[in-house]
mmCIF file of C-alpha atoms in Angstrom:
data_model
loop_
_atom_site.group_PDB
_atom_site.id
_atom_site.type_symbol
_atom_site.label_atom_id
_atom_site.label_comp_id
_atom_site.label_asym_id
_atom_site.label_seq_id
_atom_site.Cartn_x
_atom_site.Cartn_y
_atom_site.Cartn_z
ATOM 1 C CA MET A 1 1.611 -14.449 -150.180
ATOM 2 C CA GLN A 2 0.127 -11.776 -148.023
ATOM 3 C CA THR A 3 1.574 -10.899 -144.692
ATOM 4 C CA PRO A 4 -0.812 -10.171 -141.860
ATOM 5 C CA GLU A 5 -1.069 -6.511 -140.913
ATOM 6 C CA ARG A 6 0.752 -5.683 -137.774
ATOM 7 C CA GLN A 7 -0.476 -3.067 -135.430
ATOM 8 C CA PHE A 8 2.160 -0.926 -133.855
ATOM 9 C CA HIS A 9 1.457 0.826 -130.599
ATOM 10 C CA LEU A 10 3.480 3.831 -129.708
ATOM 11 C CA VAL A 11 4.623 3.717 -126.139
ATOM 12 C CA GLN A 12 4.012 7.069 -124.535
ATOM 13 C CA PRO A 13 5.873 8.433 -121.541
ATOM 14 C CA ALA A 14 4.159 8.023 -118.185
ATOM 15 C CA HIS A 15 3.153 11.690 -117.948
ATOM 16 C CA HIS A 16 1.133 11.325 -121.172
ATOM 17 C CA ARG A 17 -0.690 8.281 -119.752
ATOM 18 C CA GLY A 18 -1.776 10.223 -116.679
ATOM 19 C CA HIS A 19 0.671 8.604 -114.272
ATOM 20 C CA PRO A 20 0.150 10.481 -110.981
ATOM 21 C CA ALA A 21 3.842 10.655 -110.094
ATOM 22 C CA ASN A 22 4.659 12.379 -113.371
ATOM 23 C CA SER A 23 1.602 14.581 -113.878
ATOM 24 C CA VAL A 24 3.557 17.727 -112.955
ATOM 25 C CA LEU A 25 6.288 16.793 -115.434
ATOM 26 C CA GLY A 26 3.647 16.541 -118.149
ATOM 27 C CA ASN A 27 2.563 20.087 -117.395
ATOM 28 C CA LEU A 28 6.174 21.286 -117.338
ATOM 29 C CA ARG A 29 6.674 20.258 -120.932
ATOM 30 C CA THR A 30 3.942 22.465 -122.362
ATOM 31 C CA THR A 31 4.601 24.749 -125.287
ATOM 32 C CA GLY A 32 6.425 27.921 -124.390
ATOM 33 C CA SER A 33 7.189 26.967 -120.798
ATOM 34 C CA GLY A 34 10.967 27.437 -120.951
ATOM 35 C CA LYS A 35 13.232 27.723 -117.969
ATOM 36 C CA PRO A 36 13.806 30.906 -116.005
ATOM 37 C CA ALA A 37 17.125 32.680 -115.966
ATOM 38 C CA SER A 38 19.468 32.061 -113.061
ATOM 39 C CA ALA A 39 20.421 34.689 -110.483
ATOM 40 C CA ARG A 40 23.773 34.990 -112.252
ATOM 41 C CA ALA A 41 21.946 36.038 -115.438
ATOM 42 C CA THR A 42 20.131 38.793 -113.542
ATOM 43 C CA TYR A 43 23.426 40.179 -112.244
ATOM 44 C CA ALA A 44 24.903 39.953 -115.763
ATOM 45 C CA LYS A 45 21.987 42.052 -117.020
ATOM 46 C CA ILE A 46 22.767 44.652 -114.362
ATOM 47 C CA LEU A 47 26.407 44.788 -115.510
ATOM 48 C CA SER A 48 25.563 44.908 -119.232
ATOM 49 C CA PRO A 49 25.007 48.649 -119.871
ATOM 50 C CA ALA A 50 28.107 49.816 -117.981
ATOM 51 C CA LEU A 51 30.376 47.043 -119.290
ATOM 52 C CA LEU A 52 29.353 47.497 -122.916
ATOM 53 C CA SER A 53 29.610 51.290 -122.640
ATOM 54 C CA LEU A 54 33.124 50.934 -121.239
ATOM 55 C CA ALA A 55 34.071 48.499 -124.018
ATOM 56 C CA ILE A 56 32.798 50.935 -126.656
ATOM 57 C CA TRP A 57 34.583 53.855 -124.961
ATOM 58 C CA SER A 58 37.842 51.919 -125.031
ATOM 59 C CA HIS A 59 38.369 52.944 -128.666
ATOM 60 C CA ILE A 60 39.986 56.178 -127.461
ATOM 61 C CA TRP A 61 42.626 54.197 -125.522
ATOM 62 C CA VAL A 62 43.242 51.028 -127.568
ATOM 63 C CA GLY A 63 42.037 51.952 -131.056
ATOM 64 C CA ILE A 64 38.945 51.009 -133.030
ATOM 65 C CA PRO A 65 39.830 47.387 -133.990
ATOM 66 C CA ALA A 66 40.759 46.427 -130.423
ATOM 67 C CA ALA A 67 37.703 48.214 -129.021
ATOM 68 C CA PHE A 68 35.476 46.386 -131.507
ATOM 69 C CA ALA A 69 36.982 43.034 -130.478
ATOM 70 C CA LEU A 70 36.622 43.930 -126.796
ATOM 71 C CA THR A 71 32.980 44.902 -127.311
ATOM 72 C CA ILE A 72 32.201 41.641 -129.133
ATOM 73 C CA LEU A 73 34.013 39.639 -126.429
ATOM 74 C CA SER A 74 32.105 41.459 -123.655
ATOM 75 C CA LEU A 75 28.804 40.928 -125.451
ATOM 76 C CA ALA A 76 29.537 37.213 -125.949
ATOM 77 C CA GLY A 77 30.466 36.772 -122.270
ATOM 78 C CA LEU A 78 27.293 38.519 -121.116
ATOM 79 C CA LEU A 79 25.158 36.426 -123.473
ATOM 80 C CA VAL A 80 26.708 33.199 -122.181
ATOM 81 C CA LEU A 81 25.945 34.235 -118.593
ATOM 82 C CA GLN A 82 22.397 35.227 -119.483
ATOM 83 C CA ARG A 83 21.682 32.003 -121.373
ATOM 84 C CA GLN A 84 22.288 29.834 -118.325
ATOM 85 C CA ARG A 85 18.909 28.533 -117.215
ATOM 86 C CA THR A 86 18.388 26.756 -113.937
ATOM 87 C CA VAL A 87 15.498 25.752 -111.768
ATOM 88 C CA GLU A 88 16.610 25.590 -108.164
ATOM 89 C CA PRO A 89 13.706 24.527 -105.969
ATOM 90 C CA GLY A 90 13.112 26.502 -102.813
ATOM 91 C CA LYS A 91 12.357 30.081 -101.917
ATOM 92 C CA PRO A 92 13.945 32.233 -104.607
ATOM 93 C CA SER A 93 16.293 35.106 -103.903
ATOM 94 C CA TRP A 94 15.489 38.531 -105.346
ATOM 95 C CA ALA A 95 17.649 37.882 -108.416
ATOM 96 C CA ARG A 96 16.045 34.493 -109.074
ATOM 97 C CA ALA A 97 12.564 35.969 -108.577
ATOM 98 C CA VAL A 98 13.443 38.516 -111.278
ATOM 99 C CA GLY A 99 14.458 35.677 -113.626
ATOM 100 C CA TYR A 100 11.238 33.807 -112.845
ATOM 101 C CA GLY A 101 9.189 36.971 -113.382
ATOM 102 C CA GLU A 102 10.856 37.551 -116.735
ATOM 103 C CA ARG A 103 10.052 34.003 -117.835
ATOM 104 C CA ILE A 104 6.432 34.455 -116.701
ATOM 105 C CA TRP A 105 6.266 37.712 -118.670
ATOM 106 C CA LEU A 106 7.634 35.942 -121.761
ATOM 107 C CA ASN A 107 5.019 33.173 -121.259
ATOM 108 C CA ARG A 108 2.158 35.708 -121.092
ATOM 109 C CA LEU A 109 0.551 34.375 -124.288
ATOM 110 C CA HIS A 110 0.478 30.881 -122.787
ATOM 111 C CA THR A 111 -0.522 31.874 -119.231
ATOM 112 C CA PRO A 112 -2.130 35.340 -119.086
ATOM 113 C CA ILE A 113 -0.750 37.880 -116.620
ATOM 114 C CA PRO A 114 -2.346 41.057 -115.213
ATOM 115 C CA ASP A 115 -2.669 43.619 -118.029
ATOM 116 C CA LYS A 116 -1.481 46.503 -115.879
ATOM 117 C CA LEU A 117 1.802 44.786 -114.964
ATOM 118 C CA SER A 118 2.324 43.584 -118.522
ATOM 119 C CA ALA A 119 1.974 47.119 -119.908
ATOM 120 C CA ARG A 120 4.339 48.564 -117.287
ATOM 121 C CA ILE A 121 7.010 45.915 -117.829
ATOM 122 C CA THR A 122 6.802 46.333 -121.612
ATOM 123 C CA THR A 123 7.167 50.119 -121.289
ATOM 124 C CA LEU A 124 10.109 49.734 -118.918
ATOM 125 C CA PHE A 125 11.862 47.380 -121.364
ATOM 126 C CA PHE A 126 11.495 49.978 -124.130
ATOM 127 C CA VAL A 127 12.786 52.758 -121.872
ATOM 128 C CA TYR A 128 15.729 50.572 -120.813
ATOM 129 C CA TRP A 129 16.715 49.910 -124.428
ATOM 130 C CA LEU A 130 16.325 53.572 -125.333
ATOM 131 C CA GLY A 131 18.701 54.519 -122.500
ATOM 132 C CA ALA A 132 21.148 51.761 -123.447
ATOM 133 C CA VAL A 133 21.237 52.862 -127.100
ATOM 134 C CA ILE A 134 21.841 56.477 -126.005
ATOM 135 C CA ALA A 135 24.679 55.323 -123.714
ATOM 136 C CA TYR A 136 26.268 53.234 -126.472
ATOM 137 C CA SER A 137 25.991 56.085 -128.986
ATOM 138 C CA GLY A 138 27.725 58.283 -126.398
ATOM 139 C CA GLY A 139 30.587 55.807 -126.382
ATOM 140 C CA VAL A 140 30.839 55.835 -130.166
ATOM 141 C CA THR A 141 30.791 59.649 -130.338
ATOM 142 C CA THR A 142 32.902 60.007 -127.156
ATOM 143 C CA SER A 143 30.227 62.106 -125.478
ATOM 144 C CA PRO A 144 30.236 61.745 -121.684
ATOM 145 C CA VAL A 145 26.889 63.554 -121.486
ATOM 146 C CA LEU A 146 25.167 61.048 -123.792
ATOM 147 C CA THR A 147 26.765 58.075 -122.052
ATOM 148 C CA GLY A 148 25.961 59.348 -118.563
ATOM 149 C CA THR A 149 22.377 60.288 -119.434
ATOM 150 C CA GLY A 150 21.798 56.992 -121.227
ATOM 151 C CA LEU A 151 23.167 54.961 -118.297
ATOM 152 C CA VAL A 152 20.997 56.845 -115.791
ATOM 153 C CA VAL A 153 17.886 56.207 -117.906
ATOM 154 C CA ALA A 154 18.813 52.570 -118.574
ATOM 155 C CA TYR A 155 19.597 51.722 -114.952
ATOM 156 C CA SER A 156 16.541 53.541 -113.603
ATOM 157 C CA ALA A 157 14.238 51.681 -115.985
ATOM 158 C CA GLN A 158 16.037 48.374 -115.425
ATOM 159 C CA LEU A 159 15.832 48.455 -111.629
ATOM 160 C CA VAL A 160 12.151 49.444 -111.638
ATOM 161 C CA CYS A 161 11.487 46.741 -114.233
ATOM 162 C CA PHE A 162 13.283 44.150 -112.093
ATOM 163 C CA GLN A 163 11.143 45.149 -109.112
ATOM 164 C CA LYS A 164 7.982 44.721 -111.255
ATOM 165 C CA LEU A 165 9.202 41.314 -112.487
ATOM 166 C CA ALA A 166 9.717 40.144 -108.887
ATOM 167 C CA VAL A 167 6.196 41.373 -108.050
ATOM 168 C CA LEU A 168 4.863 39.528 -111.108
ATOM 169 C CA PHE A 169 6.439 36.291 -109.903
ATOM 170 C CA GLU A 170 4.892 36.740 -106.448
ATOM 171 C CA GLN A 171 1.461 37.286 -108.000
ATOM 172 C CA MET A 172 1.703 34.425 -110.492
ATOM 173 C CA LYS A 173 3.689 31.738 -108.652
ATOM 174 C CA ASN A 174 0.555 29.743 -107.770
ATOM 175 C CA LYS A 175 -1.263 30.236 -111.100
ATOM 176 C CA SER A 176 0.452 27.378 -112.955
ATOM 177 C CA PRO A 177 1.990 24.016 -111.955
ATOM 178 C CA LEU A 178 5.179 25.108 -113.709
ATOM 179 C CA TYR A 179 5.462 28.257 -111.611
ATOM 180 C CA GLN A 180 4.700 26.290 -108.419
ATOM 181 C CA PHE A 181 7.458 23.842 -109.317
ATOM 182 C CA TRP A 182 10.030 26.644 -109.524
ATOM 183 C CA SER A 183 9.561 27.595 -105.870
ATOM 184 C CA SER A 184 8.748 24.191 -104.374
ATOM 185 C CA ALA A 185 11.122 22.513 -101.947
ATOM 186 C CA PRO A 186 12.317 18.927 -102.589
ATOM 187 C CA ASP A 187 10.179 16.239 -100.914
ATOM 188 C CA ASN A 188 12.947 13.799 -100.044
ATOM 189 C CA ASP A 189 15.954 14.102 -97.789
ATOM 190 C CA ASN A 190 18.325 11.543 -99.232
ATOM 191 C CA THR A 191 21.358 13.813 -99.224
ATOM 192 C CA GLY A 192 24.088 12.731 -96.878
ATOM 193 C CA ARG A 193 22.507 9.359 -96.031
ATOM 194 C CA HIS A 194 24.318 6.653 -97.922
ATOM 195 C CA ALA A 195 24.289 3.010 -96.842
#
């Protein structure tokens, strides 16, 4: 005996069916959108070169095994802080604008950004890492000159890069529904009014 063929219909979420209330959410789930880093992650990035250099330098005070453990622990703590992603609607602070700008820069294949800014930010990232590696090698070789020079280069490049990332966010915040969502204020005012 043959059974009649059944047709199964996949139920799609409202944003896939063009529901007007969820159309922005549909755009937020595009490939490569990601979430921007929080302000706390930006401050952790500012602390990173000095903290890791100090942890590496600690081998002259606590020995190599303890310094290695301290360096790994510092690196893990900084990575945890930097991995926290939040979208807090409203006008972003400088640190949040930097996180948004970084996410926009990382999304540049999905949503193109100005070539001039992209080239500058890429160069500044390379200069930052060059300075950081010099600073860390100064800690390994116990050379204050290498560490100091590397930190000056790393921090100079990092702060200029952060300024360019904030500028990138300002230029791009209205170019995509996702970027508009990051800086939009909530529409309702239900907080504090409970029946």
